[in-house]
Tab-separated table of C-alpha atoms in Angstrom:
chain	number	residue	atom	x	y	z
H	8	MET	CA	-23.774	22.399	-27.531
H	9	GLN	CA	-26.604	23.652	-29.711
H	10	LYS	CA	-25.009	21.707	-32.610
H	11	LEU	CA	-24.466	18.746	-30.857
H	12	ALA	CA	-27.898	18.481	-29.789
H	13	GLU	CA	-28.886	19.300	-33.370
H	14	ILE	CA	-27.024	16.511	-34.539
H	15	CYS	CA	-28.329	14.027	-32.017
H	16	ILE	CA	-31.751	14.930	-32.797
H	17	ARG	CA	-31.248	14.534	-36.388
H	18	ARG	CA	-29.451	10.929	-36.087
H	19	PRO	CA	-30.571	9.080	-33.410
H	20	VAL	CA	-28.661	6.345	-34.287
H	21	PHE	CA	-25.494	8.470	-33.731
H	22	ALA	CA	-26.403	9.457	-30.671
H	23	ALA	CA	-26.977	6.184	-29.595
H	24	MET	CA	-23.507	4.709	-30.894
H	25	LEU	CA	-21.910	7.794	-29.387
H	26	ILE	CA	-23.336	7.127	-25.707
H	27	LEU	CA	-22.517	3.187	-26.292
H	28	SER	CA	-18.784	3.738	-27.069
H	29	LEU	CA	-18.567	5.782	-24.038
H	30	VAL	CA	-20.282	3.087	-21.841
H	31	VAL	CA	-18.059	0.416	-23.477
H	32	VAL	CA	-15.009	2.659	-23.018
H	33	GLY	CA	-15.464	3.191	-19.277
H	34	LEU	CA	-16.452	-0.443	-18.556
H	35	ALA	CA	-13.229	-1.713	-20.122
H	36	GLY	CA	-11.208	0.841	-18.372
H	37	TYR	CA	-12.602	-0.129	-15.002
H	38	PHE	CA	-11.989	-3.729	-15.383
H	39	ARG	CA	-8.380	-2.821	-16.246
H	40	LEU	CA	-8.149	-0.509	-13.639
H	41	GLY	CA	-5.414	-1.659	-11.095
H	42	VAL	CA	-6.077	-1.738	-7.708
H	43	ASP	CA	-3.505	-1.014	-4.596
H	44	ARG	CA	-3.605	-0.149	-1.238
H	45	PHE	CA	-1.201	3.018	-1.157
H	46	PRO	CA	-0.254	5.275	-4.227
H	47	SER	CA	3.140	5.096	-5.967
H	48	VAL	CA	5.088	7.816	-4.184
H	49	ASP	CA	8.620	8.570	-3.123
H	50	LEU	CA	9.336	10.001	0.287
H	51	PRO	CA	11.968	12.319	1.138
H	52	THR	CA	13.808	10.258	3.426
H	53	VAL	CA	17.220	8.627	3.073
H	54	THR	CA	18.479	5.840	5.994
H	55	ILE	CA	22.082	5.839	6.693
H	56	ARG	CA	22.864	2.096	8.567
H	57	THR	CA	26.267	1.502	10.225
H	58	ALA	CA	27.676	-1.683	11.997
H	59	LEU	CA	30.227	-1.550	14.224
H	60	PRO	CA	29.866	-5.386	15.828
H	61	GLY	CA	30.762	-5.161	19.618
H	62	ALA	CA	30.341	-1.655	20.544
H	63	SER	CA	28.317	-0.057	23.110
H	64	PRO	CA	25.452	2.299	22.264
H	65	GLU	CA	27.666	5.134	23.796
H	66	GLU	CA	30.344	4.342	21.735
H	67	VAL	CA	28.434	3.956	18.465
H	68	GLU	CA	27.043	7.303	19.214
H	69	THR	CA	30.516	8.780	19.428
H	70	GLU	CA	32.525	7.608	16.980
H	71	ILE	CA	30.053	6.851	13.868
H	72	SER	CA	26.514	8.543	14.907
H	73	GLN	CA	27.743	12.305	15.423
H	74	ARG	CA	30.847	12.097	12.697
H	75	ILE	CA	28.077	11.035	9.997
H	76	GLU	CA	25.388	13.493	11.477
H	77	GLU	CA	27.980	16.616	10.677
H	78	ALA	CA	29.177	15.261	7.652
H	79	VAL	CA	25.243	14.940	6.412
H	80	ASN	CA	24.299	18.218	7.899
H	81	THR	CA	26.165	20.139	5.041
H	82	VAL	CA	23.339	18.879	2.257
H	83	ASP	CA	20.986	21.269	1.179
H	84	GLY	CA	17.274	20.845	2.220
H	85	ILE	CA	17.316	18.823	4.955
H	86	ASP	CA	14.256	19.319	7.044
H	87	GLN	CA	15.055	16.932	9.956
H	88	LEU	CA	17.987	15.000	10.648
H	89	ARG	CA	18.167	12.422	13.986
H	90	SER	CA	20.062	9.325	14.688
H	91	VAL	CA	19.005	6.220	16.731
H	92	SER	CA	22.305	4.628	18.232
H	93	GLY	CA	22.098	0.914	19.917
H	94	PRO	CA	24.368	-2.291	20.505
H	95	GLY	CA	26.484	-2.355	17.509
H	96	ILE	CA	24.221	-0.486	15.191
H	97	SER	CA	24.022	3.275	14.213
H	98	LEU	CA	20.883	4.346	12.217
H	99	VAL	CA	20.840	8.239	11.048
H	100	LEU	CA	17.463	9.009	9.293
H	101	VAL	CA	17.501	12.130	7.203
H	102	THR	CA	14.354	13.743	6.321
H	103	PHE	CA	14.314	16.327	3.420
H	104	LYS	CA	12.042	18.987	1.978
H	105	LEU	CA	9.104	17.905	-0.398
H	106	ASN	CA	10.503	19.916	-3.110
H	107	ARG	CA	13.596	18.353	-2.626
H	108	ASP	CA	14.511	15.631	-5.652
H	109	ILE	CA	15.073	12.371	-3.275
H	110	GLU	CA	17.693	10.869	-6.361
H	111	THR	CA	19.626	13.888	-5.936
H	112	ALA	CA	19.566	13.867	-2.487
H	113	THR	CA	20.522	10.387	-2.013
H	114	GLN	CA	23.481	10.915	-4.284
H	115	ASP	CA	24.735	14.220	-2.201
H	116	VAL	CA	24.311	11.865	1.038
H	117	ARG	CA	26.484	9.218	-0.683
H	118	ASP	CA	28.894	11.618	-1.490
H	119	ARG	CA	29.411	13.103	2.342
H	120	ILE	CA	29.600	9.620	3.410
H	121	ASN	CA	32.312	8.469	1.542
H	122	ALA	CA	34.096	11.800	2.466
H	123	VAL	CA	33.784	10.784	6.151
H	124	LEU	CA	34.796	7.065	5.902
H	125	ARG	CA	38.334	7.527	6.776
H	126	ASP	CA	37.455	8.926	10.149
H	127	LEU	CA	35.187	6.175	11.190
H	128	PRO	CA	36.397	2.965	13.337
H	129	VAL	CA	38.699	0.191	11.568
H	130	ASP	CA	36.569	-2.080	12.598
H	131	ALA	CA	33.253	-0.468	11.702
H	132	LEU	CA	31.278	-1.942	8.522
H	133	PRO	CA	30.636	0.222	5.562
H	134	PRO	CA	27.583	2.590	5.786
H	135	VAL	CA	24.614	1.463	3.755
H	136	VAL	CA	22.515	4.390	2.229
H	137	GLN	CA	19.028	3.887	0.920
H	138	LYS	CA	15.828	6.018	0.620
H	139	PHE	CA	12.650	5.093	1.885
H	140	ASP	CA	10.860	2.870	-0.182
H	141	ASN	CA	7.201	1.722	0.338
H	142	ASP	CA	8.150	-1.592	-2.028
H	143	SER	CA	10.292	-2.686	1.239
H	144	THR	CA	7.569	-3.505	3.690
H	145	PRO	CA	6.360	-6.934	3.225
H	146	VAL	CA	2.928	-7.516	1.451
H	147	LEU	CA	2.243	-10.786	2.820
H	148	SER	CA	3.496	-13.284	5.528
H	149	ILE	CA	3.673	-16.888	5.567
H	150	ALA	CA	3.587	-19.327	8.647
H	151	LEU	CA	4.878	-22.697	8.264
H	152	SER	CA	3.620	-25.365	10.479
H	153	ALA	CA	4.803	-29.086	11.040
H	154	ASP	CA	5.266	-31.805	13.248
H	155	ARG	CA	9.045	-31.693	12.835
H	156	PRO	CA	12.147	-29.580	14.738
H	157	LEU	CA	12.352	-26.052	13.819
H	158	ARG	CA	16.119	-26.791	12.491
H	159	GLU	CA	14.656	-29.214	9.770
H	160	LEU	CA	11.460	-26.776	9.049
H	161	THR	CA	13.786	-23.927	8.299
H	162	GLU	CA	15.512	-26.102	5.681
H	163	LEU	CA	12.367	-26.691	3.910
H	164	ALA	CA	11.574	-23.495	3.910
H	165	ASP	CA	14.916	-21.935	2.727
H	166	LYS	CA	15.719	-24.789	0.225
H	167	ILE	CA	12.101	-25.114	-1.081
H	168	VAL	CA	9.476	-22.908	-0.318
H	169	LYS	CA	11.955	-19.716	-0.544
H	170	ILE	CA	13.138	-20.851	-3.955
H	171	ARG	CA	9.708	-21.500	-5.340
H	172	LEU	CA	8.253	-18.348	-3.943
H	173	GLU	CA	11.046	-15.911	-5.584
H	174	ARG	CA	9.779	-17.426	-8.867
H	175	ALA	CA	6.394	-16.239	-8.541
H	176	GLY	CA	5.490	-13.024	-10.742
H	177	GLY	CA	6.089	-9.600	-9.031
H	178	VAL	CA	8.440	-11.073	-5.998
H	179	GLY	CA	11.429	-9.144	-5.340
H	180	GLU	CA	12.606	-11.155	-2.166
H	181	VAL	CA	11.679	-13.701	0.428
H	182	ARG	CA	12.944	-13.193	4.093
H	183	ILE	CA	12.856	-15.719	6.703
H	184	ILE	CA	12.114	-14.735	10.084
H	185	GLY	CA	12.708	-17.388	13.062
H	186	GLY	CA	14.636	-19.644	11.518
H	187	LEU	CA	17.249	-22.097	13.010
H	188	ASN	CA	20.013	-22.147	10.410
H	189	ARG	CA	22.790	-24.890	10.658
H	190	ALA	CA	26.269	-24.338	12.151
H	191	ILE	CA	28.941	-26.177	13.127
H	192	ASN	CA	29.958	-25.122	16.423
H	193	VAL	CA	33.518	-25.285	17.799
H	194	TRP	CA	32.916	-25.128	21.766
H	195	VAL	CA	36.328	-24.425	23.422
H	196	GLU	CA	37.381	-24.628	27.370
H	197	PRO	CA	39.086	-21.560	28.380
H	198	GLU	CA	40.592	-23.862	30.992
H	199	ARG	CA	42.604	-26.370	28.532
H	200	LEU	CA	43.507	-22.901	26.596
H	201	ALA	CA	45.243	-21.358	29.413
H	202	ALA	CA	46.999	-24.250	30.273
H	203	TYR	CA	48.168	-24.363	26.547
H	204	ARG	CA	48.643	-20.476	26.469
H	205	ILE	CA	46.893	-20.336	23.266
H	206	PRO	CA	44.880	-17.141	22.970
H	207	ILE	CA	41.487	-17.503	21.233
H	208	THR	CA	42.270	-15.545	18.125
H	209	GLN	CA	44.797	-18.011	17.208
H	210	VAL	CA	41.919	-20.655	17.337
H	211	ARG	CA	39.705	-18.790	14.888
H	212	GLN	CA	42.690	-17.941	12.621
H	213	ALA	CA	43.379	-21.619	12.295
H	214	ILE	CA	39.895	-22.580	11.514
H	215	GLN	CA	39.853	-19.978	8.818
H	216	ARG	CA	43.301	-20.870	7.197
H	217	GLN	CA	42.485	-24.581	7.185
H	218	ASN	CA	39.063	-24.504	6.232
H	219	ALA	CA	39.249	-22.997	2.915
H	220	ASP	CA	39.545	-23.581	-1.062
H	221	ILE	CA	42.525	-21.941	-2.264
H	222	PRO	CA	42.895	-21.380	-6.041
H	223	GLY	CA	46.013	-23.327	-7.380
H	224	GLY	CA	46.696	-21.663	-10.657
H	225	ASN	CA	46.618	-22.702	-14.495
H	226	VAL	CA	47.879	-25.992	-16.190
H	227	ASP	CA	48.583	-26.089	-19.745
H	228	ALA	CA	47.698	-29.426	-21.497
H	229	GLY	CA	48.541	-28.646	-25.175
H	230	LYS	CA	45.628	-27.420	-26.658
H	231	ARG	CA	43.880	-27.192	-23.237
H	232	GLU	CA	44.289	-25.059	-20.415
H	233	MET	CA	42.824	-26.429	-16.891
H	234	THR	CA	42.384	-23.995	-13.546
H	235	LEU	CA	43.335	-26.150	-10.289
H	236	ARG	CA	41.991	-25.530	-6.634
H	237	THR	CA	42.974	-26.683	-3.898
H	238	LEU	CA	39.795	-28.445	-1.821
H	239	GLY	CA	40.411	-27.727	1.615
H	240	ARG	CA	36.843	-27.397	3.166
H	241	TYR	CA	35.785	-29.621	5.440
H	242	THR	CA	32.687	-32.039	4.784
H	243	ASP	CA	32.169	-33.355	7.995
H	244	PRO	CA	31.610	-32.275	10.829
H	245	ARG	CA	33.888	-34.614	12.719
H	246	ASP	CA	36.928	-33.662	10.665
H	247	PHE	CA	37.027	-30.498	12.557
H	248	GLU	CA	38.224	-32.092	15.872
H	249	ASN	CA	41.670	-33.230	14.382
H	250	LEU	CA	42.215	-29.440	13.071
H	251	THR	CA	45.721	-28.235	13.946
H	252	VAL	CA	45.396	-25.040	16.392
H	253	ALA	CA	49.104	-24.677	17.363
H	254	LEU	CA	52.560	-26.572	17.928
H	255	LEU	CA	53.521	-26.859	21.903
H	256	ASN	CA	57.180	-27.741	21.920
H	257	GLY	CA	57.097	-29.761	18.307
H	258	ARG	CA	53.483	-31.231	19.246
H	259	PRO	CA	50.563	-30.707	17.556
H	260	ILE	CA	47.482	-29.220	19.483
H	261	TYR	CA	44.401	-30.345	17.935
H	262	VAL	CA	41.196	-29.020	18.549
H	263	HIS	CA	39.444	-32.044	20.200
H	264	ASP	CA	42.315	-31.074	22.748
H	265	ILE	CA	40.926	-27.873	23.990
H	266	GLY	CA	37.136	-28.632	23.338
H	267	TYR	CA	34.905	-30.368	20.869
H	268	VAL	CA	33.035	-29.636	17.831
H	269	GLU	CA	29.054	-29.924	17.562
H	270	ASP	CA	26.765	-29.921	14.290
H	271	GLY	CA	24.235	-27.549	15.704
H	272	THR	CA	22.478	-24.258	14.875
H	273	LYS	CA	23.411	-20.530	14.780
H	274	GLU	CA	22.781	-18.348	17.493
H	275	PRO	CA	18.784	-17.087	17.102
H	276	ARG	CA	18.586	-13.577	15.985
H	277	SER	CA	14.721	-13.453	15.175
H	278	LEU	CA	11.366	-15.285	16.799
H	279	ALA	CA	8.274	-16.225	15.060
H	280	ARG	CA	5.293	-17.965	16.565
H	281	LEU	CA	1.963	-19.464	15.456
H	282	ASN	CA	-0.519	-20.233	18.283
H	283	GLY	CA	1.953	-19.849	20.838
H	284	THR	CA	4.563	-22.617	19.303
H	285	PRO	CA	7.710	-21.425	17.643
H	286	THR	CA	7.407	-21.519	13.678
H	287	VAL	CA	9.200	-20.281	10.662
H	288	THR	CA	7.794	-16.977	8.757
H	289	LEU	CA	8.456	-16.165	5.436
H	290	ASP	CA	7.995	-12.284	4.693
H	291	ILE	CA	7.346	-11.505	0.964
H	292	ARG	CA	8.120	-8.244	-0.567
H	293	ARG	CA	7.048	-6.939	-3.975
H	294	GLN	CA	9.289	-5.612	-6.919
H	295	SER	CA	9.121	-1.907	-7.526
H	296	GLY	CA	6.439	-1.027	-9.274
H	297	ALA	CA	4.580	-4.308	-8.837
H	298	ASN	CA	0.878	-4.442	-8.081
H	299	THR	CA	0.033	-5.756	-4.480
H	300	VAL	CA	-2.875	-7.707	-5.344
H	301	GLU	CA	-1.440	-9.288	-7.981
H	302	VAL	CA	1.964	-10.253	-6.350
H	303	ILE	CA	-0.441	-11.848	-3.517
H	304	ASN	CA	-2.138	-13.926	-5.892
H	305	ASN	CA	0.454	-15.434	-7.868
H	306	VAL	CA	2.256	-16.352	-4.367
H	307	LYS	CA	-0.844	-18.356	-3.229
H	308	GLN	CA	-0.779	-20.050	-6.837
H	309	GLU	CA	2.679	-20.737	-5.964
H	310	LEU	CA	2.022	-22.396	-2.829
H	311	GLU	CA	-0.836	-24.599	-3.932
H	312	ARG	CA	2.065	-26.183	-6.691
H	313	VAL	CA	4.690	-26.499	-3.976
H	314	ALA	CA	2.241	-28.407	-1.421
H	315	GLY	CA	3.128	-31.805	-3.164
H	316	GLN	CA	7.185	-31.165	-2.120
H	317	LEU	CA	6.493	-30.465	1.786
H	318	PRO	CA	5.850	-33.919	3.143
H	319	GLY	CA	4.402	-34.219	6.481
H	320	MET	CA	3.426	-30.493	6.481
H	321	SER	CA	0.460	-29.697	8.619
H	322	GLY	CA	-0.240	-26.258	6.408
H	323	TRP	CA	0.654	-22.920	6.234
H	324	LYS	CA	-1.248	-19.510	7.453
H	325	SER	CA	-1.157	-16.399	5.380
H	326	SER	CA	-1.682	-13.083	5.992
H	327	ALA	CA	-1.915	-10.648	3.634
H	328	ILE	CA	-4.380	-7.776	2.194
H	329	SER	CA	-5.790	-8.743	-1.178
H	330	HIS	CA	-8.716	-10.592	0.318
H	331	GLY	CA	-9.629	-6.987	1.936
H	332	ILE	CA	-9.043	-5.183	-1.261
H	333	SER	CA	-10.886	-7.581	-3.620
H	334	LYS	CA	-14.088	-7.598	-1.075
H	335	ARG	CA	-14.360	-3.879	-0.957
H	336	ARG	CA	-13.735	-3.553	-4.800
H	337	CYS	CA	-16.672	-6.053	-5.201
H	338	THR	CA	-19.062	-4.258	-2.804
H	339	ARG	CA	-18.735	-1.298	-4.750
H	340	PHE	CA	-18.549	-2.937	-8.206
H	341	ARG	CA	-22.435	-2.310	-8.655
H	342	PRO	CA	-22.725	1.424	-7.493
H	343	THR	CA	-19.565	2.270	-9.948
H	344	TRP	CA	-21.078	0.313	-12.716
H	345	CYS	CA	-24.343	2.212	-12.683
H	346	TRP	CA	-22.705	5.373	-12.611
H	347	ALA	CA	-20.369	4.172	-15.453
H	348	VAL	CA	-23.622	3.742	-17.788
H	349	CYS	CA	-25.752	6.484	-16.272
H	350	TRP	CA	-22.977	9.410	-16.887
H	351	PRO	CA	-22.299	9.260	-20.474
H	352	VAL	CA	-26.220	8.848	-20.943
H	353	TRP	CA	-27.307	12.004	-18.901
H	354	PRO	CA	-25.613	14.863	-20.749
H	355	CYS	CA	-26.591	13.678	-23.887
H	356	CYS	CA	-30.014	13.384	-22.927
H	357	SER	CA	-30.198	16.582	-21.083
H	358	LEU	CA	-28.659	18.266	-24.482
H	359	CYS	CA	-31.352	16.933	-26.323
H	360	VAL	CA	-34.207	17.945	-24.234
H	361	ARG	CA	-32.870	21.612	-24.032
H	362	GLY	CA	-32.199	21.700	-27.796
H	363	ALA	CA	-35.777	20.762	-28.611
H	364	ARG	CA	-39.339	22.579	-27.336
H	365	PRO	CA	-42.763	21.504	-28.644
H	366	SER	CA	-44.011	23.470	-31.719
H	367	SER	CA	-47.313	22.017	-33.191
H	368	PRO	CA	-49.422	19.051	-32.698
H	369	ALA	CA	-48.304	18.021	-36.402
H	370	SER	CA	-44.433	18.860	-35.537
H	371	PRO	CA	-43.983	17.585	-31.705
H	372	PHE	CA	-40.562	18.909	-31.582
H	373	ARG	CA	-39.026	22.087	-33.654
H	374	LEU	CA	-35.358	22.786	-33.604
H	375	ARG	CA	-33.891	25.974	-32.002
């Protein structure tokens, strides 16, 4: 410290440049400092999601949840193990101790699940094992509004808005909530099925078998080889009415004999409202490790570009956190900037003052 004070007194230009270099480095680091709402941490939690369509909560608990819990309970380092069983769905939450490596723990859970797969019901879908990730929560929600039917609004959100937003920097996934997707519905009357003695499963199998594109093999044409396909999918919904379901005494039974076909929508599994009106909402999820504020700003810039491709849209309403973070950052800019300037200056000045003292009128300072 004494040597540094001596150098600063003998070479004031060097002391000034030293202080200015610290100030410049501090300012450069401040403006490049990333801003996010949460630190990047990996919580030691693993989720196991298994679906059994059509099963009751009691059946899901006994056939899936309990068997998965018994298998996963042998993994080392578990702090808490609990499950939630609902209609057709089983969710097992495994919380490990903080000193347990989450990657190794997730792999151990997958190994235990693979060993118990043969004990699960045949109709059960394969379990999905995932570790808890902070990046999976939406960072931005966008609600589309227009004087249009909800089905048409869903088409615009799926075919235009979603595709454009997925191209924005840092966007990992765009999920549509509250939409009505198009579907060709075949409505069957039970009385007619009973009259023809046709089970409903036979109707489903007939539609799946006849409405499909089947590979036709390869054909050699000299120096070329061509791949053949049998195009069997219907392009017009009215063609489903002439689909053959079964043969009764040599007479074909068509779909229009047992019901009718409707160009409608799928059964809604989610609902979104804007000011009390049903609407379509897009939840934006960021990529792993991407900065939240930058992702939101990129999405808003992409929204301005896509506005011209949405005719008749009355607008959209977004809910994000970037505005609050940016505002708090601006309000704290001045005191932080003052500290960045004064902090490197104060120690050097203190060293200079402590390293010198008055000696005589001709020599105001004398080195120790």
